[in-house]
């Protein structure tokens, strides 16, 4: 008997044969789309970071204008409460007062310093020779002369770069004028700029953003009140101490010390450099007493006045404030050091409101409130 024929195996249809290749193409296309999207996201992040780094100076100038506007506004509001004058006139008086203060300080100090330049040239080398003779008794004169030689080379290098410093000074004056004009505009109608900023915030985040802005404003106001008292105390102590020691330009040096008091813990040290230099025109002993005076004032500022400022504004730990000054100097230069204290206050209260309170749900101490 013949065996029945076995049916031939069915051939896969064309649609089945092409199905794997179609799904593979789809998966490949989806993978390519994901890679392209990820690449675009990375490029956008890098570009945003590059723009932010390139515009750091611009952002610091904007923040400086905001701080100066807050100062103008606080003075103007105080004048309105005291005298009932229109706010426009009060704002004009506050701007005129601040500008006159800066001009007066640098005019007073600059004119006195210019008169003392010749005396400094004569007295400082003589004083250094006396110091070397004293150290020679202990076998340290050679090391001092080596340091002095290195210092003279550095001074020569600085003198050769005077043109660049003059250009930098001109740029600084232009920046100051820009910040001053912007601060006047901001202080004249702060509500308009606040509404414009809140318009850029998503609707669900707007209540938190509004509270954060109010916290930052209270923190800045408290910092200004405490800082004003601190600057007045430092200026008065410096002026009186230098006058008792017989240091020239005691008034101008005191006012500069008061202005530089806005730089936490470092300001009195910076203000002490020209004071010690002028004290050398009197005697090396006067220069030593001047140095001790500024060290005492630095301790007063760090241990008494700075905690008072923190109590008025927000309780920023001293170590955080010190590292903030250093970090701001590394990132933003002298302008960052100058604005380190208010910048730290603002960042601190924003972190408290946005992160600690809103995201973590923990209780916070609101800036400017007990």
Short mmCIF file of C-alpha atoms in Angstrom, two decimals:
data_model
loop_
_atom_site.label_atom_id
_atom_site.label_comp_id
_atom_site.label_asym_id
_atom_site.label_seq_id
_atom_site.Cartn_x
_atom_site.Cartn_y
_atom_site.Cartn_z
CA UNK A 1 0.00 0.00 0.00
CA UNK A 2 1.20 3.39 -0.78
CA UNK A 3 1.54 5.77 2.15
CA UNK A 4 -0.65 8.88 2.05
CA UNK A 5 1.20 11.98 1.01
CA UNK A 6 2.11 14.30 3.84
CA UNK A 7 0.89 17.83 3.45
CA UNK A 8 3.64 20.26 2.63
CA UNK A 9 4.53 22.59 5.46
CA UNK A 10 2.74 25.93 5.17
CA UNK A 11 4.92 28.76 3.99
CA UNK A 12 4.81 31.89 6.13
CA UNK A 13 2.81 34.62 4.55
CA UNK A 14 4.43 37.78 3.33
CA UNK A 15 2.85 39.77 6.12
CA UNK A 16 4.28 37.42 8.78
CA UNK A 17 7.67 37.45 7.12
CA UNK A 18 7.81 41.20 7.18
CA UNK A 19 6.36 41.66 10.72
CA UNK A 20 9.66 41.23 12.64
CA UNK A 21 11.45 43.67 10.40
CA UNK A 22 8.65 46.22 10.84
CA UNK A 23 8.74 45.99 14.65
CA UNK A 24 12.51 46.20 14.57
CA UNK A 25 12.34 49.35 12.48
CA UNK A 26 9.78 50.80 14.90
CA UNK A 27 11.97 50.01 17.91
CA UNK A 28 14.99 51.47 16.14
CA UNK A 29 13.06 54.65 15.34
CA UNK A 30 11.84 54.95 18.95
CA UNK A 31 15.40 54.48 20.24
CA UNK A 32 16.72 57.12 17.87
CA UNK A 33 14.01 59.53 19.00
CA UNK A 34 14.93 58.97 22.65
CA UNK A 35 18.61 59.52 21.91
CA UNK A 36 17.85 62.71 20.00
CA UNK A 37 15.63 63.97 22.83
CA UNK A 38 18.24 63.18 25.47
CA UNK A 39 20.92 64.90 23.41
CA UNK A 40 18.80 68.01 23.03
CA UNK A 41 18.10 68.07 26.79
CA UNK A 42 21.81 67.76 27.61
CA UNK A 43 22.69 70.48 25.12
CA UNK A 44 19.99 72.74 26.57
CA UNK A 45 21.31 72.20 30.11
CA UNK A 46 24.90 72.89 29.02
CA UNK A 47 23.84 76.00 27.10
CA UNK A 48 21.82 77.28 30.06
CA UNK A 49 24.73 76.68 32.43
CA UNK A 50 27.11 78.45 30.03
CA UNK A 51 24.81 81.46 29.72
CA UNK A 52 24.36 81.59 33.50
CA UNK A 53 28.14 81.53 34.04
CA UNK A 54 28.70 84.15 31.33
CA UNK A 55 26.08 86.42 32.93
CA UNK A 56 27.21 86.06 36.56
CA UNK A 57 28.41 89.64 36.69
CA UNK A 58 25.09 90.81 35.22
CA UNK A 59 23.14 88.86 37.84
CA UNK A 60 25.27 90.34 40.62
CA UNK A 61 24.66 93.85 39.29
CA UNK A 62 20.92 93.13 39.25
CA UNK A 63 21.09 91.91 42.84
CA UNK A 64 23.13 94.97 43.81
CA UNK A 65 20.41 97.17 42.29
CA UNK A 66 17.76 95.26 44.28
CA UNK A 67 19.69 95.72 47.55
CA UNK A 68 20.29 99.40 46.88
CA UNK A 69 16.61 99.84 45.96
CA UNK A 70 15.65 98.20 49.25
CA UNK A 71 17.90 100.67 51.09
CA UNK A 72 16.38 103.62 49.22
CA UNK A 73 12.88 102.31 49.88
CA UNK A 74 13.49 101.77 53.59
CA UNK A 75 14.87 105.29 54.06
CA UNK A 76 12.04 106.79 51.99
CA UNK A 77 9.38 104.91 53.99
CA UNK A 78 10.96 106.10 57.24
CA UNK A 79 10.92 109.71 56.01
CA UNK A 80 7.27 109.36 54.95
CA UNK A 81 6.29 108.07 58.39
CA UNK A 82 8.21 110.83 60.16
CA UNK A 83 7.41 113.84 57.98
CA UNK A 84 4.29 112.83 55.99
CA UNK A 85 5.98 114.10 52.83
CA UNK A 86 5.11 112.54 49.44
CA UNK A 87 7.01 109.33 48.78
CA UNK A 88 8.56 110.73 45.61
CA UNK A 89 10.25 113.53 47.55
CA UNK A 90 11.29 111.13 50.29
CA UNK A 91 12.84 108.80 47.72
CA UNK A 92 14.71 111.71 46.13
CA UNK A 93 16.10 112.72 49.53
CA UNK A 94 17.19 109.16 50.31
CA UNK A 95 19.02 108.84 46.98
CA UNK A 96 20.67 112.25 47.41
CA UNK A 97 21.73 111.36 50.96
CA UNK A 98 23.32 108.04 50.03
CA UNK A 99 25.17 109.51 47.03
CA UNK A 100 26.38 112.47 49.11
CA UNK A 101 27.63 110.06 51.79
CA UNK A 102 29.73 108.08 49.30
CA UNK A 103 31.13 111.19 47.65
CA UNK A 104 31.92 112.81 51.00
CA UNK A 105 33.69 109.75 52.36
CA UNK A 106 35.98 109.27 49.40
CA UNK A 107 36.59 113.01 48.98
CA UNK A 108 37.54 113.38 52.63
CA UNK A 109 39.78 110.34 52.67
CA UNK A 110 41.23 110.91 49.20
CA UNK A 111 42.23 114.53 49.82
CA UNK A 112 43.84 113.67 53.14
CA UNK A 113 45.65 110.68 51.63
CA UNK A 114 46.93 112.80 48.75
CA UNK A 115 48.41 115.29 51.24
CA UNK A 116 50.10 112.48 53.14
CA UNK A 117 51.67 110.68 50.15
CA UNK A 118 55.01 112.50 50.41
CA UNK A 119 55.13 111.89 54.14
CA UNK A 120 54.40 108.20 53.59
CA UNK A 121 57.25 107.94 51.09
CA UNK A 122 59.65 109.41 53.62
CA UNK A 123 58.48 107.69 56.78
CA UNK A 124 57.64 104.14 55.69
CA UNK A 125 61.18 103.19 54.49
CA UNK A 126 62.64 104.69 57.68
CA UNK A 127 60.18 102.72 59.77
CA UNK A 128 61.02 99.52 57.91
CA UNK A 129 64.72 100.10 58.53
CA UNK A 130 64.00 100.41 62.22
CA UNK A 131 62.07 97.14 62.15
CA UNK A 132 64.92 95.41 60.30
CA UNK A 133 67.47 96.69 62.83
CA UNK A 134 65.30 95.37 65.65
CA UNK A 135 64.96 91.95 63.99
CA UNK A 136 68.69 91.78 63.21
CA UNK A 137 69.28 91.40 66.92
CA UNK A 138 67.43 88.08 66.73
CA UNK A 139 68.94 86.94 63.42
CA UNK A 140 65.74 87.50 61.43
CA UNK A 141 66.81 90.51 59.37
CA UNK A 142 67.83 88.50 56.29
CA UNK A 143 64.44 86.85 56.03
CA UNK A 144 62.71 90.22 56.33
CA UNK A 145 64.88 91.67 53.57
CA UNK A 146 64.03 88.73 51.32
CA UNK A 147 60.33 89.30 51.93
CA UNK A 148 60.77 93.01 51.29
CA UNK A 149 62.54 92.27 47.99
CA UNK A 150 59.66 90.05 46.90
CA UNK A 151 57.21 92.73 47.95
CA UNK A 152 59.03 95.41 45.96
CA UNK A 153 58.90 93.21 42.88
CA UNK A 154 55.16 92.79 43.37
CA UNK A 155 54.71 96.55 43.76
CA UNK A 156 56.67 97.14 40.55
CA UNK A 157 54.45 94.66 38.76
CA UNK A 158 51.36 96.37 40.12
CA UNK A 159 52.66 99.76 38.97
CA UNK A 160 53.27 98.43 35.47
CA UNK A 161 49.64 97.31 35.34
CA UNK A 162 48.28 100.70 36.43
CA UNK A 163 46.62 101.26 33.05
CA UNK A 164 44.60 98.09 33.41
CA UNK A 165 43.54 99.08 36.92
CA UNK A 166 42.48 102.50 35.64
CA UNK A 167 40.27 100.82 33.04
CA UNK A 168 38.83 98.54 35.72
CA UNK A 169 38.10 101.57 37.89
CA UNK A 170 36.32 103.24 34.98
CA UNK A 171 34.27 100.09 34.46
CA UNK A 172 33.43 100.06 38.16
CA UNK A 173 32.16 103.64 37.99
CA UNK A 174 30.00 102.75 35.00
CA UNK A 175 28.61 99.74 36.88
CA UNK A 176 27.86 101.93 39.89
CA UNK A 177 25.95 104.42 37.76
CA UNK A 178 24.00 101.56 36.14
CA UNK A 179 23.15 100.04 39.53
CA UNK A 180 22.17 103.44 40.92
CA UNK A 181 19.77 104.24 38.08
CA UNK A 182 18.25 100.75 38.17
CA UNK A 183 17.83 100.98 41.95
CA UNK A 184 15.96 104.28 41.60
CA UNK A 185 13.55 102.71 39.10
CA UNK A 186 13.03 99.65 41.32
CA UNK A 187 12.48 101.73 44.46
CA UNK A 188 10.04 104.10 42.76
CA UNK A 189 7.50 101.34 41.96
CA UNK A 190 8.49 97.98 43.51
CA UNK A 191 4.97 96.50 43.25
CA UNK A 192 5.07 96.55 39.43
CA UNK A 193 8.29 94.52 39.29
CA UNK A 194 7.02 92.10 41.92
CA UNK A 195 3.82 91.46 39.92
CA UNK A 196 5.86 90.96 36.77
CA UNK A 197 8.07 88.39 38.49
CA UNK A 198 5.08 86.49 39.89
CA UNK A 199 3.54 86.38 36.40
CA UNK A 200 6.44 84.14 35.35
CA UNK A 201 5.73 81.63 38.13
CA UNK A 202 3.38 78.66 37.53
CA UNK A 203 -0.06 79.21 39.09
CA UNK A 204 0.24 76.40 41.65
CA UNK A 205 3.63 77.70 42.84
CA UNK A 206 2.61 81.37 42.95
CA UNK A 207 1.45 81.41 46.64
CA UNK A 208 4.77 79.92 47.76
CA UNK A 209 6.72 82.32 45.54
CA UNK A 210 4.81 85.27 46.97
CA UNK A 211 5.55 84.19 50.54
CA UNK A 212 9.21 83.62 49.63
CA UNK A 213 9.49 87.14 48.20
CA UNK A 214 7.91 88.58 51.35
CA UNK A 215 10.36 86.59 53.51
CA UNK A 216 13.29 87.84 51.43
CA UNK A 217 12.08 91.45 51.70
CA UNK A 218 11.73 91.19 55.47
CA UNK A 219 15.14 89.54 55.74
CA UNK A 220 16.77 92.30 53.70
CA UNK A 221 15.02 95.00 55.73
CA UNK A 222 16.13 93.45 59.00
CA UNK A 223 19.68 93.09 57.68
CA UNK A 224 19.70 96.77 56.67
CA UNK A 225 18.53 97.94 60.11
CA UNK A 226 21.10 95.86 61.96
CA UNK A 227 23.84 96.70 59.47
CA UNK A 228 23.16 100.44 59.75
CA UNK A 229 23.61 100.30 63.53
CA UNK A 230 26.73 98.15 63.17
CA UNK A 231 28.29 100.49 60.59
CA UNK A 232 27.63 103.55 62.76
CA UNK A 233 29.22 101.88 65.79
CA UNK A 234 32.28 100.71 63.84
CA UNK A 235 32.71 104.14 62.22
CA UNK A 236 32.45 105.93 65.58
CA UNK A 237 34.89 103.59 67.36
CA UNK A 238 37.37 103.75 64.50
CA UNK A 239 37.17 107.52 64.23
CA UNK A 240 37.61 108.02 67.98
CA UNK A 241 40.42 105.48 68.30
CA UNK A 242 42.43 106.82 65.37
CA UNK A 243 41.93 110.40 66.55
CA UNK A 244 43.28 109.48 70.00
CA UNK A 245 46.28 107.81 68.38
CA UNK A 246 46.92 110.88 66.22
CA UNK A 247 46.53 109.07 62.89
CA UNK A 248 45.89 111.42 59.95
CA UNK A 249 42.53 111.30 58.16
CA UNK A 250 40.86 109.70 61.18
CA UNK A 251 37.42 110.86 60.05
CA UNK A 252 37.73 109.50 56.53
CA UNK A 253 39.22 106.23 57.76
CA UNK A 254 36.37 105.87 60.24
CA UNK A 255 33.75 106.39 57.56
CA UNK A 256 35.47 103.88 55.27
CA UNK A 257 35.56 101.36 58.12
CA UNK A 258 31.83 101.90 58.61
CA UNK A 259 31.12 101.33 54.91
CA UNK A 260 33.31 98.22 54.74
CA UNK A 261 31.54 96.81 57.79
CA UNK A 262 28.98 95.38 55.32
CA UNK A 263 31.60 92.69 54.59
CA UNK A 264 31.26 90.29 57.55
CA UNK A 265 34.41 89.66 59.61
CA UNK A 266 36.71 90.72 56.75
CA UNK A 267 35.61 94.35 56.35
CA UNK A 268 37.43 95.72 59.43
CA UNK A 269 40.64 94.01 58.28
CA UNK A 270 40.42 95.56 54.81
CA UNK A 271 39.68 98.98 56.33
CA UNK A 272 42.70 98.61 58.60
CA UNK A 273 45.23 98.49 55.75
CA UNK A 274 45.15 102.21 54.77
CA UNK A 275 44.88 103.14 58.45
CA UNK A 276 48.07 101.28 59.34
CA UNK A 277 49.78 102.78 56.31
CA UNK A 278 48.91 106.32 57.41
CA UNK A 279 49.85 105.47 61.01
CA UNK A 280 53.41 104.79 59.81
CA UNK A 281 53.67 108.52 59.03
CA UNK A 282 53.44 109.14 62.78
CA UNK A 283 55.60 106.33 64.15
CA UNK A 284 55.97 102.53 63.99
CA UNK A 285 54.50 102.33 67.51
CA UNK A 286 51.40 104.20 66.33
CA UNK A 287 51.09 101.75 63.45
CA UNK A 288 51.23 98.87 65.95
CA UNK A 289 48.56 100.43 68.15
CA UNK A 290 46.42 101.07 65.07
CA UNK A 291 46.69 97.40 64.13
CA UNK A 292 45.62 96.39 67.63
CA UNK A 293 42.71 98.85 67.43
CA UNK A 294 41.37 97.24 64.26
CA UNK A 295 41.79 93.76 65.73
CA UNK A 296 39.67 94.84 68.72
CA UNK A 297 37.06 96.35 66.38
CA UNK A 298 37.05 93.12 64.34
CA UNK A 299 36.32 91.14 67.51
CA UNK A 300 33.56 93.61 68.42
CA UNK A 301 32.04 93.25 64.97
CA UNK A 302 32.24 89.46 64.94
CA UNK A 303 31.14 88.72 68.50
CA UNK A 304 28.60 91.46 69.23
CA UNK A 305 27.48 93.42 66.19
CA UNK A 306 27.14 90.50 63.78
CA UNK A 307 24.88 88.47 66.14
CA UNK A 308 22.75 91.61 66.51
CA UNK A 309 22.37 91.82 62.73
CA UNK A 310 21.41 88.15 62.56
CA UNK A 311 18.78 88.68 65.25
CA UNK A 312 17.28 91.53 63.24
CA UNK A 313 17.31 89.64 59.93
CA UNK A 314 17.70 85.87 60.08
CA UNK A 315 19.82 83.60 62.23
CA UNK A 316 22.52 82.62 59.72
CA UNK A 317 25.28 80.63 61.48
CA UNK A 318 28.57 82.59 61.55
CA UNK A 319 30.54 79.79 59.89
CA UNK A 320 28.02 79.67 57.02
CA UNK A 321 28.33 83.43 56.61
CA UNK A 322 32.13 83.29 56.57
CA UNK A 323 32.24 80.52 53.96
CA UNK A 324 29.61 82.39 51.97
CA UNK A 325 31.91 85.42 51.82
CA UNK A 326 34.79 83.25 50.59
CA UNK A 327 32.62 81.43 48.04
CA UNK A 328 31.12 84.69 46.75
CA UNK A 329 34.59 86.11 46.34
CA UNK A 330 35.77 83.07 44.36
CA UNK A 331 32.69 83.02 42.14
CA UNK A 332 31.95 86.71 41.66
CA UNK A 333 35.08 88.63 42.69
CA UNK A 334 35.02 91.78 44.83
CA UNK A 335 31.39 92.49 43.96
CA UNK A 336 30.45 89.08 45.37
CA UNK A 337 32.36 89.77 48.59
CA UNK A 338 30.63 93.13 48.93
CA UNK A 339 27.17 91.57 48.48
CA UNK A 340 27.89 88.32 50.32
CA UNK A 341 25.92 89.18 53.47
CA UNK A 342 22.59 90.22 51.85
CA UNK A 343 22.94 87.46 49.25
CA UNK A 344 23.39 84.88 52.01
CA UNK A 345 20.36 86.24 53.88
CA UNK A 346 18.16 86.03 50.77
CA UNK A 347 19.33 82.52 49.82
CA UNK A 348 18.90 81.34 53.39
CA UNK A 349 15.28 82.51 53.72
CA UNK A 350 14.41 81.18 50.25
CA UNK A 351 15.77 77.74 51.13
CA UNK A 352 13.77 77.81 54.35
CA UNK A 353 10.50 78.80 52.65
CA UNK A 354 10.73 76.78 49.41
CA UNK A 355 12.60 73.65 50.50
CA UNK A 356 12.22 73.23 54.25
CA UNK A 357 8.65 74.51 54.61
CA UNK A 358 7.01 73.69 51.25
CA UNK A 359 8.79 70.51 50.14
CA UNK A 360 9.70 68.95 53.49
CA UNK A 361 6.70 70.28 55.42
CA UNK A 362 8.76 71.33 58.47
CA UNK A 363 8.21 74.38 60.62
CA UNK A 364 10.52 77.35 60.03
CA UNK A 365 11.30 80.64 61.72
CA UNK A 366 10.04 83.29 59.32
CA UNK A 367 12.54 86.06 58.59
CA UNK A 368 11.88 89.24 60.53
CA UNK A 369 9.36 87.60 62.88
CA UNK A 370 9.76 86.17 66.36
#
